[in-house]
Coordinates of C-alpha atoms and ligand atoms in Angstrom, one line a residue:
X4 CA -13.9 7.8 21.8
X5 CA -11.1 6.8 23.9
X6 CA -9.1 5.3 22.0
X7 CA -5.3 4.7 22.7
X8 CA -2.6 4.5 19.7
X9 CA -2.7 1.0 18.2
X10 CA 1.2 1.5 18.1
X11 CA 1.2 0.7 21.6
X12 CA 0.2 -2.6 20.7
X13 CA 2.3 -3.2 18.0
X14 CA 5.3 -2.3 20.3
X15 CA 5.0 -6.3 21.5
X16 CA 6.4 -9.0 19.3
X17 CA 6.3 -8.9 15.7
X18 CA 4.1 -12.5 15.3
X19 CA 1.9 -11.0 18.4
X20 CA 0.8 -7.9 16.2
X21 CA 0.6 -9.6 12.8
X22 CA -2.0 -12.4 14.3
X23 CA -3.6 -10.9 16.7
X24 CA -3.9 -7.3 16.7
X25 CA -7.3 -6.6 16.3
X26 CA -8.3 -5.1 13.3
X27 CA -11.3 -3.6 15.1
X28 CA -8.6 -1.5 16.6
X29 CA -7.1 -0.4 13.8
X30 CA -10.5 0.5 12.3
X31 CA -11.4 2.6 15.2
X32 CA -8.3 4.3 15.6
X33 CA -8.3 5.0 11.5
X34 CA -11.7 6.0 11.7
X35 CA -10.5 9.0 14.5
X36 CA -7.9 9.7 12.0
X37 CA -10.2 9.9 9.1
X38 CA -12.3 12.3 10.8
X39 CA -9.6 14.6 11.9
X40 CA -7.4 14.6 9.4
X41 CA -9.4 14.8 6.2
X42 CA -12.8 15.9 7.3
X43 CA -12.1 18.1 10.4
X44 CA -15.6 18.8 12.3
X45 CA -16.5 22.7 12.2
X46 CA -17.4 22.4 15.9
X47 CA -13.8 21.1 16.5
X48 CA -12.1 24.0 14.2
X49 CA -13.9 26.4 16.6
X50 CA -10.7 26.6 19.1
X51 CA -8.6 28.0 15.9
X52 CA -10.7 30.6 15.6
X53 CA -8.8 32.8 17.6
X54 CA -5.3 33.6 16.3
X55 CA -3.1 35.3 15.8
X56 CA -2.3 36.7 19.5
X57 CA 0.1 33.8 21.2
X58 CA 1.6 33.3 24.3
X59 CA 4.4 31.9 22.4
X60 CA 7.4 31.2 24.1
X61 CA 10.9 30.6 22.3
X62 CA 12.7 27.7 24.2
X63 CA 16.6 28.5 24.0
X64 CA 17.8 25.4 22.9
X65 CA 21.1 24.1 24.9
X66 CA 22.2 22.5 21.7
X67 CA 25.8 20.7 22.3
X68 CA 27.8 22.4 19.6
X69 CA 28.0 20.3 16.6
X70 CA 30.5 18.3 15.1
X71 CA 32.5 19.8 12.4
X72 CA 30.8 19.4 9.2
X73 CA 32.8 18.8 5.8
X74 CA 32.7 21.5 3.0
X75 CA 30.0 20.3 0.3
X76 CA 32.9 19.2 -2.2
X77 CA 34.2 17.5 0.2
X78 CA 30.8 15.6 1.1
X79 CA 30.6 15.1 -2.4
X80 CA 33.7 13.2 -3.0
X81 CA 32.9 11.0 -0.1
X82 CA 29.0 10.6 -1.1
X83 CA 30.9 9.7 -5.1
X84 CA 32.8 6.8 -3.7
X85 CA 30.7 5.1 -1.5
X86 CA 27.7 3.3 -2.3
X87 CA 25.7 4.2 0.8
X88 CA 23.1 2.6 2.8
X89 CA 20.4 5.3 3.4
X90 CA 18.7 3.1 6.0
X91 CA 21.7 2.9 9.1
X92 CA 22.1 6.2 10.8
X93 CA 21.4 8.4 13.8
X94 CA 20.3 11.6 14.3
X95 CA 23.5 14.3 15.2
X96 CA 22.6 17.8 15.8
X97 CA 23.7 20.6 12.8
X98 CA 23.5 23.7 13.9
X99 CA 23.0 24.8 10.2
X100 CA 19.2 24.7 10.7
X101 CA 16.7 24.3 8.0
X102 CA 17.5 25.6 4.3
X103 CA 13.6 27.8 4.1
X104 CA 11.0 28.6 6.3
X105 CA 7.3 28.9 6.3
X106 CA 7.5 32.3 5.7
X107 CA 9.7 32.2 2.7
X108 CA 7.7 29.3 1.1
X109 CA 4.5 29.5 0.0
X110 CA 3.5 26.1 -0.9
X111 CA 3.4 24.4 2.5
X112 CA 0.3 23.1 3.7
X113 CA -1.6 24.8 6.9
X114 CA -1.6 21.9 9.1
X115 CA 2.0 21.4 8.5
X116 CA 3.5 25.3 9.2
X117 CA 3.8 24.3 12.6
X118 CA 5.9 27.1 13.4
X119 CA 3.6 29.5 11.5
X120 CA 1.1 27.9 14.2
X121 CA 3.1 28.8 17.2
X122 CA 4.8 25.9 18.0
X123 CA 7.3 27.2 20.3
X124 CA 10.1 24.6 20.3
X125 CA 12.3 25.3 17.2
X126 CA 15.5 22.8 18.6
X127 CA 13.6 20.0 16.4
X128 CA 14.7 21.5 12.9
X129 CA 18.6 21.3 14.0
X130 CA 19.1 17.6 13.4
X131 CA 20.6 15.9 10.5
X132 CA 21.0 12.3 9.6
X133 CA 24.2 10.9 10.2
X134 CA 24.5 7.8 8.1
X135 CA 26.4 4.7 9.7
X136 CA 29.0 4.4 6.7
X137 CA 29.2 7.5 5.1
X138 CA 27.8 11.3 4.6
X139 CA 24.7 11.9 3.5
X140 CA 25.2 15.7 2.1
X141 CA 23.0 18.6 2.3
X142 CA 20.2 19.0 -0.2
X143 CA 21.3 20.9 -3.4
X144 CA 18.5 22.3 -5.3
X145 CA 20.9 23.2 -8.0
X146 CA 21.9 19.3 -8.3
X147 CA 18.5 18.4 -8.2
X148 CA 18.0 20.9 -11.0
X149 CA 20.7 20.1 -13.4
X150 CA 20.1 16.2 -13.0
X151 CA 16.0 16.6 -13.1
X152 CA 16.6 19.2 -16.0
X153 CA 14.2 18.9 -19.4
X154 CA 11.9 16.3 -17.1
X155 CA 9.1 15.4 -15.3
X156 CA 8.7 14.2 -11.3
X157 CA 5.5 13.0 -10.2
X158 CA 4.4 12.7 -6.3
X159 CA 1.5 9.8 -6.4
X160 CA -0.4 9.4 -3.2
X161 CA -1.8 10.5 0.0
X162 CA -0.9 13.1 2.0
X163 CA 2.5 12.0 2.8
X164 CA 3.5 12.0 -0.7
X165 CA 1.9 15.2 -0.4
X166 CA 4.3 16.3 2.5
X167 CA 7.4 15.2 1.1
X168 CA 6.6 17.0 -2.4
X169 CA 5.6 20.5 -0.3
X170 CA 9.5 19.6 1.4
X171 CA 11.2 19.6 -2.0
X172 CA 9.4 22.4 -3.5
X173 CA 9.8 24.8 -0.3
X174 CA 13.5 23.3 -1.3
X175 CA 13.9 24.1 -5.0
X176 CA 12.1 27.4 -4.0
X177 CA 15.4 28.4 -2.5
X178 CA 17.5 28.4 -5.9
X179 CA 14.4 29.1 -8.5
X180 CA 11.4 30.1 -8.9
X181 CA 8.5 27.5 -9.2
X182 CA 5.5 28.6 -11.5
X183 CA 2.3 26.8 -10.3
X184 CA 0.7 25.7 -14.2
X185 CA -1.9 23.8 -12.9
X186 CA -4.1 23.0 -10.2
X187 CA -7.4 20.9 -10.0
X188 CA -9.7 19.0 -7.2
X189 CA -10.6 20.2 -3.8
X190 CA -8.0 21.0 -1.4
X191 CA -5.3 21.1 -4.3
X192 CA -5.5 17.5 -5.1
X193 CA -3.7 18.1 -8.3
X194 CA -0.9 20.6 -9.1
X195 CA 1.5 21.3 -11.0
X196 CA 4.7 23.4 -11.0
X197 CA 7.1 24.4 -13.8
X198 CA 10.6 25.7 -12.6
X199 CA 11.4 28.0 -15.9
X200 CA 14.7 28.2 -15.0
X201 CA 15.6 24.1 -15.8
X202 CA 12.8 23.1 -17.5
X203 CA 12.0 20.9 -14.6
X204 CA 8.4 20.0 -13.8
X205 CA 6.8 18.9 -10.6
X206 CA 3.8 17.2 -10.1
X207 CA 1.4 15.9 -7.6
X208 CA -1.8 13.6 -8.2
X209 CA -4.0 12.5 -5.4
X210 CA -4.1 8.6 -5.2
X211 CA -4.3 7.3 -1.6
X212 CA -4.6 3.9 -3.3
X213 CA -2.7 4.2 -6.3
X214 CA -5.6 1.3 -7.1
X215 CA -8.8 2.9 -8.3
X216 CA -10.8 3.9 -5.0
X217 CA -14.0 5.4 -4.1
X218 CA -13.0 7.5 -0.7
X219 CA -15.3 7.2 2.1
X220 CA -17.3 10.7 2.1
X221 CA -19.8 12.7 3.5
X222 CA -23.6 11.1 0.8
X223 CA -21.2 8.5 -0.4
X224 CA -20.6 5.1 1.5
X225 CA -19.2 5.2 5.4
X226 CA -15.8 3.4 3.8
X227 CA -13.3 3.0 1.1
X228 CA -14.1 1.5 -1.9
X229 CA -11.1 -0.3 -4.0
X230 CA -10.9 -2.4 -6.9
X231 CA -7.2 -3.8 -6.4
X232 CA -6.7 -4.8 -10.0
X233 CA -7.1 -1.7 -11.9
X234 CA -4.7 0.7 -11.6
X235 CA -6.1 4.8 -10.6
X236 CA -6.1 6.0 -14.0
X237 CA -5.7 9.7 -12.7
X238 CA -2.0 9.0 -12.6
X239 CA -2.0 6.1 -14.6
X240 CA -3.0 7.7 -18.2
X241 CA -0.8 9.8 -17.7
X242 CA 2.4 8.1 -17.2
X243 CA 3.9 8.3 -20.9
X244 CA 4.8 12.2 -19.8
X245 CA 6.6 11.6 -16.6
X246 CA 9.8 10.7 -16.4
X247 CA 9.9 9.6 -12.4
X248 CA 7.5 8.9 -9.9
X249 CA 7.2 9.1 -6.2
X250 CA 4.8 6.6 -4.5
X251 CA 4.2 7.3 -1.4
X252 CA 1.1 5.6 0.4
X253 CA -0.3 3.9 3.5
X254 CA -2.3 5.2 6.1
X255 CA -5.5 5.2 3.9
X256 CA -5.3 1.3 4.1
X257 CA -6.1 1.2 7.7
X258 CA -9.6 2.7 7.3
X259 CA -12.7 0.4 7.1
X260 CA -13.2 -0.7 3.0
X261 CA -14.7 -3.3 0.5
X262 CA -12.6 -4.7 -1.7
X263 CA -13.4 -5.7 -5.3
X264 CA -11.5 -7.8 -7.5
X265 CA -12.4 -9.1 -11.0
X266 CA -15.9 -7.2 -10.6
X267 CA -16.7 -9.3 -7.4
X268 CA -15.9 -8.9 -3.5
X269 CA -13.1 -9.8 -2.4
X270 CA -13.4 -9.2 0.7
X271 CA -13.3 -6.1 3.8
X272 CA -11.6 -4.3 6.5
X273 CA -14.1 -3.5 9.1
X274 CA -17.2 -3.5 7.8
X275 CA -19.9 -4.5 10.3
X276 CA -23.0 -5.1 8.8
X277 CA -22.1 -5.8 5.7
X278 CA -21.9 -9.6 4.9
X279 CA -18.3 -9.9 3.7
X280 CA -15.6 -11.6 4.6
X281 CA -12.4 -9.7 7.2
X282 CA -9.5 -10.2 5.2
X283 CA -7.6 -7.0 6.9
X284 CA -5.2 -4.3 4.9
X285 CA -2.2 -6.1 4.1
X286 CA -2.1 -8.3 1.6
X287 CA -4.9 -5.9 -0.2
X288 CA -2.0 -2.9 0.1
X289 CA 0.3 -5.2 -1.0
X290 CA -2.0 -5.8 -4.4
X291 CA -2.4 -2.1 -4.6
X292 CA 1.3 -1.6 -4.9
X293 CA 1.9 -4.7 -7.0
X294 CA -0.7 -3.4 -9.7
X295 CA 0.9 0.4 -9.3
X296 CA 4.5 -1.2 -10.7
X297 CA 3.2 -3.3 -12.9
X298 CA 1.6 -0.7 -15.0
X299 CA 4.5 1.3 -14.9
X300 CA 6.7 -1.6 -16.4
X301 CA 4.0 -2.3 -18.2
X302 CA 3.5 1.4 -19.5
X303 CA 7.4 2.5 -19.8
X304 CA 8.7 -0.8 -21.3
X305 CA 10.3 0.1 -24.4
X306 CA 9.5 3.5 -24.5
X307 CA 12.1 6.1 -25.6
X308 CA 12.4 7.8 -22.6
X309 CA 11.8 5.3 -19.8
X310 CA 10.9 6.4 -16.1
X311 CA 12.7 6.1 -12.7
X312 CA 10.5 5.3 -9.6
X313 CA 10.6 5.5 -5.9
X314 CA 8.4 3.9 -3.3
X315 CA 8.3 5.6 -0.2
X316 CA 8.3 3.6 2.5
X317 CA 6.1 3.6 5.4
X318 CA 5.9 6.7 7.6
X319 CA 5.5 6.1 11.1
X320 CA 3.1 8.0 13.5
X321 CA 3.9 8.5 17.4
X322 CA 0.7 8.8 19.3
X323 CA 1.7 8.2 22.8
X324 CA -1.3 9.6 24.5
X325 CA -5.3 9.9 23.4
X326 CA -4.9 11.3 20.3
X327 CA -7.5 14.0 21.1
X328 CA -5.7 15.3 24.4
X329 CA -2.8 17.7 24.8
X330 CA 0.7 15.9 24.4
X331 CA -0.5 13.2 22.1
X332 CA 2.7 13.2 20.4
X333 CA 5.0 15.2 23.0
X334 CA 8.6 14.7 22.2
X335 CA 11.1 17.9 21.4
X336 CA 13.7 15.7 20.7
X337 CA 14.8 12.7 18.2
X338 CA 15.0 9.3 20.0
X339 CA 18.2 8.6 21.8
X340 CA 20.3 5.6 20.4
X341 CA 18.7 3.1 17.9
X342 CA 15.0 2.1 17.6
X343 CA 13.6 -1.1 16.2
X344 CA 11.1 -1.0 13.4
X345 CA 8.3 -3.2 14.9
X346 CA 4.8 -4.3 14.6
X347 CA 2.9 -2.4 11.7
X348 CA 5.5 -0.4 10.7
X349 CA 7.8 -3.4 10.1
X350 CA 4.8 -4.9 8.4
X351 CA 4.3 -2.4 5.7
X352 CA 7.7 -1.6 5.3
X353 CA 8.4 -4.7 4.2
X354 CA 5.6 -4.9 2.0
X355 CA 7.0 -1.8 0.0
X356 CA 10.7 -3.7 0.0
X357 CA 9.6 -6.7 -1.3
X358 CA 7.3 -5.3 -4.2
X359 CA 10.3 -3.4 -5.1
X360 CA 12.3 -6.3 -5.1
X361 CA 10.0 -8.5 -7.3
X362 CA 9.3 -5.5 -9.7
X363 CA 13.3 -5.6 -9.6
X364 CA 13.2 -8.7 -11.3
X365 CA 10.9 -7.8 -14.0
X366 CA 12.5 -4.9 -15.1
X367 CA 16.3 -6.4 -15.5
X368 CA 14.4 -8.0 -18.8
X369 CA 13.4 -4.5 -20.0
X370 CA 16.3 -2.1 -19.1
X371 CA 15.4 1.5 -19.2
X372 CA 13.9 1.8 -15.7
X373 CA 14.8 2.1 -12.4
X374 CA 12.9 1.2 -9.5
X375 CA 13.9 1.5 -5.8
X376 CA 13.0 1.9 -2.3
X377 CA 13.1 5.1 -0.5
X378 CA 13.6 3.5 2.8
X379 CA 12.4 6.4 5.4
X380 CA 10.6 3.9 8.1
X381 CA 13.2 4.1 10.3
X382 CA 14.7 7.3 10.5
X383 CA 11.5 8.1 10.4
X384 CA 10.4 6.8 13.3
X385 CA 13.1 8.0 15.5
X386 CA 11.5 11.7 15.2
X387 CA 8.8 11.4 17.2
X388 CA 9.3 15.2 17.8
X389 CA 8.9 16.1 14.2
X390 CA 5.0 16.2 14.2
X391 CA 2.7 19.0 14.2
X392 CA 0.9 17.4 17.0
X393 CA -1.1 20.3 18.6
X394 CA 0.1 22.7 15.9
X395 CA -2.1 21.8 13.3
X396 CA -4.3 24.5 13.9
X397 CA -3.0 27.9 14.6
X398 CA -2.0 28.5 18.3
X399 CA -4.3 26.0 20.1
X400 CA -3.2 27.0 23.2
X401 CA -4.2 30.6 23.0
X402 CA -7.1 29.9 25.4
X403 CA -5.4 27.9 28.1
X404 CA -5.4 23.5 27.6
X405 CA -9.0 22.9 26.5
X406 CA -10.8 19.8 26.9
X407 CA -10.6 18.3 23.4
X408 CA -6.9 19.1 21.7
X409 CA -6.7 17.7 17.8
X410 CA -3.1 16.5 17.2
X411 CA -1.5 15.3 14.0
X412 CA 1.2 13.0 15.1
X413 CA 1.0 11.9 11.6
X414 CA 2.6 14.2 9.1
X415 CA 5.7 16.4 9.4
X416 CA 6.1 19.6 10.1
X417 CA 7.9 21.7 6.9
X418 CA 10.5 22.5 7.9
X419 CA 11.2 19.2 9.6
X420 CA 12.5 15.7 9.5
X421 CA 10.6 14.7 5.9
X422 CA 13.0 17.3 4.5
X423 CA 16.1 14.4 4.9
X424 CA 13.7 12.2 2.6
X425 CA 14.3 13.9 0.1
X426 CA 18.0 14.5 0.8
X427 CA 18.2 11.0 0.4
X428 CA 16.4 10.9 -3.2
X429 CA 18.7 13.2 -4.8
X430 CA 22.0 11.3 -3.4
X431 CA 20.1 7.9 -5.4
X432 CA 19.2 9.9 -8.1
X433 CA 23.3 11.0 -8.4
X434 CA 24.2 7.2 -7.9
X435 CA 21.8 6.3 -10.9
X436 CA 23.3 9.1 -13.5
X437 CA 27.0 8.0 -12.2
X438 CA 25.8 5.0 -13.7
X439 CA 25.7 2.8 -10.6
Ligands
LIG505 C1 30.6 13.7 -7.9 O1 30.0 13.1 -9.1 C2 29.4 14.1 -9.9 C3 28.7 13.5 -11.1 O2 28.5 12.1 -10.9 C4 30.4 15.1 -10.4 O3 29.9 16.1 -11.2 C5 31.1 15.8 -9.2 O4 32.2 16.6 -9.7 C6 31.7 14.7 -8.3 N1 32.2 15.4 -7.1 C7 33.4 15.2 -6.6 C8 33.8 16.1 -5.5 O5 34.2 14.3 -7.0
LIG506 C1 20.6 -1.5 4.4 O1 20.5 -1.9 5.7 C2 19.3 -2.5 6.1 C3 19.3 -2.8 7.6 O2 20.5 -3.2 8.1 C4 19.1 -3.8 5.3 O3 17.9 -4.4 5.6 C5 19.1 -3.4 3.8 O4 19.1 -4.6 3.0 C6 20.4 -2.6 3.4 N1 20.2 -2.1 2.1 C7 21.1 -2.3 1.2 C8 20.8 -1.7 -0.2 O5 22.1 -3.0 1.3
LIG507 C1 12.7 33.0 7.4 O1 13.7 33.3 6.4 C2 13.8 34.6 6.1 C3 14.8 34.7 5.0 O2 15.9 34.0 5.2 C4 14.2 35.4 7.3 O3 14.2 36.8 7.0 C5 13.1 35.2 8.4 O4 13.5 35.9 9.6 C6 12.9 33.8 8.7 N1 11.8 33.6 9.6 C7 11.9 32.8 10.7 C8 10.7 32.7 11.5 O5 12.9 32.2 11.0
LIG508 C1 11.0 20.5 -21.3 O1 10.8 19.3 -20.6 C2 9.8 18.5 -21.1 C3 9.6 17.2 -20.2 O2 9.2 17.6 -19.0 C4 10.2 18.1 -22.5 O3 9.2 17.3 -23.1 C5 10.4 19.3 -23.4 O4 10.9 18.9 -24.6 C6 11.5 20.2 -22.7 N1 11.6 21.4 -23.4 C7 12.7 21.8 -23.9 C8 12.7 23.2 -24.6 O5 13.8 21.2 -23.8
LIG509 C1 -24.0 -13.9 3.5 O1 -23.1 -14.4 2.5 C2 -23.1 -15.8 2.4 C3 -22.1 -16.3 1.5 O2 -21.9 -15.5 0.4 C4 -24.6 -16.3 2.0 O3 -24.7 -17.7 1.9 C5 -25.6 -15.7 3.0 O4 -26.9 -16.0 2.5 C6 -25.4 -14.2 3.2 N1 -26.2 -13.7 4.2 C7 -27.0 -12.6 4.1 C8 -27.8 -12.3 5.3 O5 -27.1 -12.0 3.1

């Protein structure tokens, strides 16, 4: 199955991609994804097989020396008096490098140790976002810790939320221990850590929806399942205990799925011979997130301790080649000056703003809650080098170039570029305690 990125497409005009990019394209390309990302074919895994002996090659970076950076009190002041816009920035090289490593945490995902894997560029974990108007310091797990301390932080869903909870852990690892107090569902769906040291608790719960889904599976049905008006109870019920959330979702909507709405169909997204209507993933993801904030206003309104909640926005992916060739997603090196959010990525980024926004509205009648977004689309999307690409399987190229190379130009590599999301969640999380 040959089939090219649909980002290619999307690169034309904005109008072009919303009317008339096929959906059929989307379908196919998600349904490549789906395979190889969530249900990875044991033929396939075959080529990992053989590890660990590499031909692994350390490229000496010829890193420009970087520009002086400012001591962290001195970062701090700056960060205190500014109200900073997370979203205008470009990508300077530090020469300070990555605060952990896959070897000294244990919590990241397989696919995503790319260095662990071999990868043998390392010059892609010596970049930090420079913002436009002011600094954006270094993470501080001990700040995260005193202002997160006696609470609760919840990741809700897909594997990007996934991937920027396994950054702040490997993170917080650094300065305290995290105690894993509960796990549940395949592939550690569910967890649960308890950092003993701040009485700070970190969850994650599986909701690629944050709707309540049926996932396309192996004896189930051939696609998604959602029911845009009730909210996943798996994080839902449990929302009295948490004291901020993370939503974090996306890339599921672009697989083939029925709708349901009110107990009837509301439509689907690619389903060939089934007789309902193509009504495409946007305005459904839209509902999805609509529903997710309502029954958190809904849930927290009046309550004594109230909640705080992010939306992550949408995380781009850079397949430039066929995604199942070598050098799908190539790049060593951040994009060079600024990049334009287009096509689907400006799409469902702005879907995430403007929920946020009318939510916004809502809660100025409660009080007691904070929503906003975490606006990552487009610093985001000017790492294309920040993917495991090849490397998420264990030395792929042990054997030579085969044939048929999986790549996962998708997530981020830990350490790697998702590590600044979180950077920028703990400078809005100091804005909100200063009260601003
Ligand atoms: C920045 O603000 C925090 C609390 O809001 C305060 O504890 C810290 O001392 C401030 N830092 C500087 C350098 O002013
Ligand atoms: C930050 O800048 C972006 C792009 O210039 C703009 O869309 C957004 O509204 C700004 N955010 C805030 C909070 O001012
Ligand atoms: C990872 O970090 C540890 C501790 O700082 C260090 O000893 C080790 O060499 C690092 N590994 C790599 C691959 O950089
Ligand atoms: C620890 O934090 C939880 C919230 O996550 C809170 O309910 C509990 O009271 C805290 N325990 C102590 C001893 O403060
Ligand atoms: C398809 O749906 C339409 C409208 O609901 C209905 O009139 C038609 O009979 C259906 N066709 C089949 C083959 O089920």
């Amino acid at each position: 199955m040959g089939v090219t990125s649909p980002l290619k497409v999307s690169t034309r005009s904005r109008s072009f991609s919303t009317k008339f990019l096929p959906y059929v394209l989307y379908a196919l390309f998600s349904i490549a994804l789906f395979r190889f990302y969530f249900h990875p074919s044991p033929f396939l895994q075959s080529t990992t097989d053989q590890l660990p002996h590499s031909n692994r090659i350390i490229l000496t970076s010829s890193s420009p020396p970087s520009p002086p950076s400012l001591s962290l009190s001195r970062e701090e002041e700056i960060a205190n008096k500014t109200s900073c816009n997370y979203t205008n920035g470009r990508w300077v090289h530090d020469k300070r490098g990555p605060l952990y490593n896959g070897t000294t945490c244990g919590t990241i995902k397989d696919g995503q140790n790319c260095i662990s894997h071999g990868r043998p560029d390392l010059g892609y974990l010596y970049w930090r976002w420079q913002l436009n108007q002011c600094q954006l310091p270094r993470f501080d797990p001990n700040t995260f810790f005193n202002l997160l301390s006696n609470k609760h932080i919840a990741f809700v869903g897909d594997s990007m939320a996934r991937n920027q909870l396994e950054s702040l852990l490997c993170m917080l690892a650094t300065a305290s221990n995290p105690n894993l107090v509960y796990t549940n569902g395949e592939d550690n769906r569910f967890r649960t850590w308890h950092f003993d040291s701040h009485n700070v608790t970190v969850s994650v719960y599986w909701s690629p929806f944050l709707v309540r889904g049926v996932e396309k599976s192996k004896g189930g049905p051939d696609h998604n399942e959602l029911y845009v008006d009730v909210v996943d109870e798996r994080w839902g019920s449990d929302l009295d205990h948490l004291d901020m959330v993370v939503l974090s979702i996306g890339h599921w909507f672009l697989h083939p799925a029925v709708y349901y709405e009110g107990g009837s169909v509301l439509g689907c997204h690619y389903c060939p011979g089934l007789n309902h209507t193509e009504i495409g993933f946007y305005g459904v993801m839209r509902k999805a997130i609509k529903i997710a904030l309502e029954s958190i206003i809904e849930r927290k309104k009046g309550s004594r301790n109230g909640i705080d909640a992010f939306l992550t926005s949408f995380s781009p992916s850079h397949f430039e080649g066929e995604w199942d060739k070598a050098g799908a997603c190539p790049k060593t090196e951040p994009s060079k000056g600024e990049k334009m959010v287009e096509g689907m990525d400006a799409d469902m980024r702005l879907i995430a703003v403007e929920e946020i926004e009318a939510a916004n509205v809502k809660v100025k009648q409660f009080g007691g809650m904070r929503l906003e977004i975490l606006d990552v689309t487009k610093l985001s999307l000017m790492r294309p080098d920040g993917h495991p690409g090849p490397y998420m399987y264990p030395f792929p190229f042990a054997n030579g170039v085969e044939e048929h190379v999986q790549n996962d130009c998708v997530h981020w590599c830990l350490p790697g570029p998702i590590d600044t999301w979180n950077q920028i969640m703990l400078q809005v999380i100091r804005r909100w305690r200063r009260g601003e």
